[in-house]
Amino acid sequence: LMEDPPRFPICYFPFGSDQVTDSEAAKLSYVAALLKRHPTLKIRVEGRVQPDAPEYIKGRLSSARAAAAAYAIYTQLILLNEDPSPKDSLPEGITYAGMGSSPLENQNF
């Protein structure tokens, strides 16, 4: 991974929504496949909103989007691993955070 770092996909949401669409979930399956190949890998999923979103929405919506994407990745990972008894919470290697409208610092992460 160090010699050829992965480029993680950006997941886009419908306006004002925290629902991962089928097409965006398909993008996230790449991340699940990567986690399956490298089970000790840790990822942090960050959610964002557009800069002109109202202040009272930014924190909640960006956190909800991050959580939705993280759980979509976990769902894909369960399917890849054919896990008959998945847990209700995310595995230790997947975390998420709402970032409000802050810009991406690194397109790879």
PDB file of C-alpha atoms in Angstrom:
ATOM      1  CA  LEU A   1       0.000   0.000   0.000  1.00  0.00           C
ATOM      2  CA  MET A   2       2.837   2.410   0.695  1.00  0.00           C
ATOM      3  CA  GLU A   3       4.283   2.062  -2.810  1.00  0.00           C
ATOM      4  CA  ASP A   4       0.930   2.416  -4.544  1.00  0.00           C
ATOM      5  CA  PRO A   5      -1.485   4.216  -2.185  1.00  0.00           C
ATOM      6  CA  PRO A   6      -5.171   3.777  -3.012  1.00  0.00           C
ATOM      7  CA  ARG A   7      -7.310   6.665  -4.172  1.00  0.00           C
ATOM      8  CA  PHE A   8     -10.515   6.590  -2.200  1.00  0.00           C
ATOM      9  CA  PRO A   9     -13.749   7.511  -3.973  1.00  0.00           C
ATOM     10  CA  ILE A  10     -15.769  10.592  -3.140  1.00  0.00           C
ATOM     11  CA  CYS A  11     -19.370   9.718  -2.367  1.00  0.00           C
ATOM     12  CA  TYR A  12     -21.924  12.319  -3.462  1.00  0.00           C
ATOM     13  CA  PHE A  13     -25.323  12.695  -1.805  1.00  0.00           C
ATOM     14  CA  PRO A  14     -28.591  14.128  -3.077  1.00  0.00           C
ATOM     15  CA  PHE A  15     -29.197  17.707  -1.942  1.00  0.00           C
ATOM     16  CA  GLY A  16     -29.929  17.879   1.784  1.00  0.00           C
ATOM     17  CA  SER A  17     -29.839  14.084   2.147  1.00  0.00           C
ATOM     18  CA  ASP A  18     -27.793  11.558   4.086  1.00  0.00           C
ATOM     19  CA  GLN A  19     -28.951   8.576   2.012  1.00  0.00           C
ATOM     20  CA  VAL A  20     -26.286   6.692   0.047  1.00  0.00           C
ATOM     21  CA  THR A  21     -27.652   6.015  -3.443  1.00  0.00           C
ATOM     22  CA  ASP A  22     -27.037   2.689  -5.177  1.00  0.00           C
ATOM     23  CA  SER A  23     -24.521   4.225  -7.572  1.00  0.00           C
ATOM     24  CA  GLU A  24     -22.546   5.784  -4.715  1.00  0.00           C
ATOM     25  CA  ALA A  25     -22.696   2.537  -2.700  1.00  0.00           C
ATOM     26  CA  ALA A  26     -21.122   0.805  -5.685  1.00  0.00           C
ATOM     27  CA  LYS A  27     -18.174   3.228  -5.430  1.00  0.00           C
ATOM     28  CA  LEU A  28     -17.778   2.402  -1.748  1.00  0.00           C
ATOM     29  CA  SER A  29     -17.537  -1.325  -2.494  1.00  0.00           C
ATOM     30  CA  TYR A  30     -13.948  -0.593  -3.615  1.00  0.00           C
ATOM     31  CA  VAL A  31     -13.139   0.475  -0.045  1.00  0.00           C
ATOM     32  CA  ALA A  32     -14.742  -2.670   1.377  1.00  0.00           C
ATOM     33  CA  ALA A  33     -12.679  -4.831  -0.992  1.00  0.00           C
ATOM     34  CA  LEU A  34      -9.541  -3.016   0.137  1.00  0.00           C
ATOM     35  CA  LEU A  35     -10.422  -3.635   3.798  1.00  0.00           C
ATOM     36  CA  LYS A  36     -11.005  -7.301   3.053  1.00  0.00           C
ATOM     37  CA  ARG A  37      -7.547  -7.617   1.447  1.00  0.00           C
ATOM     38  CA  HIS A  38      -5.906  -5.636   4.269  1.00  0.00           C
ATOM     39  CA  PRO A  39      -7.859  -6.419   7.466  1.00  0.00           C
ATOM     40  CA  THR A  40      -5.565  -4.354   9.714  1.00  0.00           C
ATOM     41  CA  LEU A  41      -6.089  -1.222   7.621  1.00  0.00           C
ATOM     42  CA  LYS A  42      -7.882   1.606   9.432  1.00  0.00           C
ATOM     43  CA  ILE A  43      -9.954   4.213   7.628  1.00  0.00           C
ATOM     44  CA  ARG A  44     -11.725   7.392   8.669  1.00  0.00           C
ATOM     45  CA  VAL A  45     -14.750   8.404   6.623  1.00  0.00           C
ATOM     46  CA  GLU A  46     -15.378  12.146   6.548  1.00  0.00           C
ATOM     47  CA  GLY A  47     -18.705  13.748   5.678  1.00  0.00           C
ATOM     48  CA  ARG A  48     -19.078  17.235   4.276  1.00  0.00           C
ATOM     49  CA  VAL A  49     -21.760  19.662   3.131  1.00  0.00           C
ATOM     50  CA  GLN A  50     -21.680  22.535   0.670  1.00  0.00           C
ATOM     51  CA  PRO A  51     -20.204  25.788   2.031  1.00  0.00           C
ATOM     52  CA  ASP A  52     -23.440  27.760   1.725  1.00  0.00           C
ATOM     53  CA  ALA A  53     -25.454  25.297   3.832  1.00  0.00           C
ATOM     54  CA  PRO A  54     -27.102  26.886   6.877  1.00  0.00           C
ATOM     55  CA  GLU A  55     -24.914  26.716   9.979  1.00  0.00           C
ATOM     56  CA  TYR A  56     -27.480  24.765  11.986  1.00  0.00           C
ATOM     57  CA  ILE A  57     -27.395  21.970   9.368  1.00  0.00           C
ATOM     58  CA  LYS A  58     -23.658  21.674   8.674  1.00  0.00           C
ATOM     59  CA  GLY A  59     -22.627  19.598  11.699  1.00  0.00           C
ATOM     60  CA  ARG A  60     -25.606  17.252  11.786  1.00  0.00           C
ATOM     61  CA  LEU A  61     -25.789  16.593   8.055  1.00  0.00           C
ATOM     62  CA  SER A  62     -22.037  16.124   7.576  1.00  0.00           C
ATOM     63  CA  SER A  63     -21.977  13.655  10.507  1.00  0.00           C
ATOM     64  CA  ALA A  64     -25.014  11.806   9.167  1.00  0.00           C
ATOM     65  CA  ARG A  65     -23.401  11.547   5.717  1.00  0.00           C
ATOM     66  CA  ALA A  66     -20.150  10.246   7.178  1.00  0.00           C
ATOM     67  CA  ALA A  67     -22.034   7.642   9.216  1.00  0.00           C
ATOM     68  CA  ALA A  68     -24.127   6.584   6.211  1.00  0.00           C
ATOM     69  CA  ALA A  69     -21.031   6.111   4.048  1.00  0.00           C
ATOM     70  CA  ALA A  70     -19.185   4.236   6.812  1.00  0.00           C
ATOM     71  CA  TYR A  71     -22.120   1.865   7.326  1.00  0.00           C
ATOM     72  CA  ALA A  72     -22.433   1.384   3.538  1.00  0.00           C
ATOM     73  CA  ILE A  73     -18.774   0.315   3.474  1.00  0.00           C
ATOM     74  CA  TYR A  74     -19.379  -2.013   6.420  1.00  0.00           C
ATOM     75  CA  THR A  75     -22.428  -3.529   4.712  1.00  0.00           C
ATOM     76  CA  GLN A  76     -20.334  -4.235   1.613  1.00  0.00           C
ATOM     77  CA  LEU A  77     -17.614  -5.764   3.805  1.00  0.00           C
ATOM     78  CA  ILE A  78     -20.165  -8.070   5.468  1.00  0.00           C
ATOM     79  CA  LEU A  79     -21.282  -9.259   2.030  1.00  0.00           C
ATOM     80  CA  LEU A  80     -17.697  -9.825   0.869  1.00  0.00           C
ATOM     81  CA  ASN A  81     -16.841 -11.792   3.988  1.00  0.00           C
ATOM     82  CA  GLU A  82     -20.141 -13.699   3.882  1.00  0.00           C
ATOM     83  CA  ASP A  83     -20.438 -12.967   7.597  1.00  0.00           C
ATOM     84  CA  PRO A  84     -23.511 -14.801   8.965  1.00  0.00           C
ATOM     85  CA  SER A  85     -23.565 -12.769  12.194  1.00  0.00           C
ATOM     86  CA  PRO A  86     -22.587  -9.133  11.601  1.00  0.00           C
ATOM     87  CA  LYS A  87     -22.363  -6.766  14.557  1.00  0.00           C
ATOM     88  CA  ASP A  88     -24.619  -3.766  15.083  1.00  0.00           C
ATOM     89  CA  SER A  89     -21.677  -1.384  15.380  1.00  0.00           C
ATOM     90  CA  LEU A  90     -18.822  -0.555  13.048  1.00  0.00           C
ATOM     91  CA  PRO A  91     -15.627  -2.593  13.336  1.00  0.00           C
ATOM     92  CA  GLU A  92     -12.685  -0.963  15.081  1.00  0.00           C
ATOM     93  CA  GLY A  93     -10.944  -0.121  11.787  1.00  0.00           C
ATOM     94  CA  ILE A  94     -13.753   2.102  10.444  1.00  0.00           C
ATOM     95  CA  THR A  95     -14.414   5.480  12.045  1.00  0.00           C
ATOM     96  CA  TYR A  96     -16.256   8.535  10.779  1.00  0.00           C
ATOM     97  CA  ALA A  97     -16.512  12.254  11.431  1.00  0.00           C
ATOM     98  CA  GLY A  98     -18.637  15.135  10.201  1.00  0.00           C
ATOM     99  CA  MET A  99     -16.452  17.922   8.865  1.00  0.00           C
ATOM    100  CA  GLY A 100     -19.087  20.575   8.210  1.00  0.00           C
ATOM    101  CA  SER A 101     -18.179  22.470   5.047  1.00  0.00           C
ATOM    102  CA  SER A 102     -14.402  22.336   5.480  1.00  0.00           C
ATOM    103  CA  PRO A 103     -12.575  21.603   2.219  1.00  0.00           C
ATOM    104  CA  LEU A 104     -10.785  18.327   1.538  1.00  0.00           C
ATOM    105  CA  GLU A 105      -7.184  18.509   2.681  1.00  0.00           C
ATOM    106  CA  ASN A 106      -5.968  15.505   0.716  1.00  0.00           C
ATOM    107  CA  GLN A 107      -7.803  13.983  -2.237  1.00  0.00           C
ATOM    108  CA  ASN A 108      -6.403  10.537  -1.359  1.00  0.00           C
ATOM    109  CA  PHE A 109      -8.101  10.371   2.016  1.00  0.00           C
TER     110      PHE A 109
END
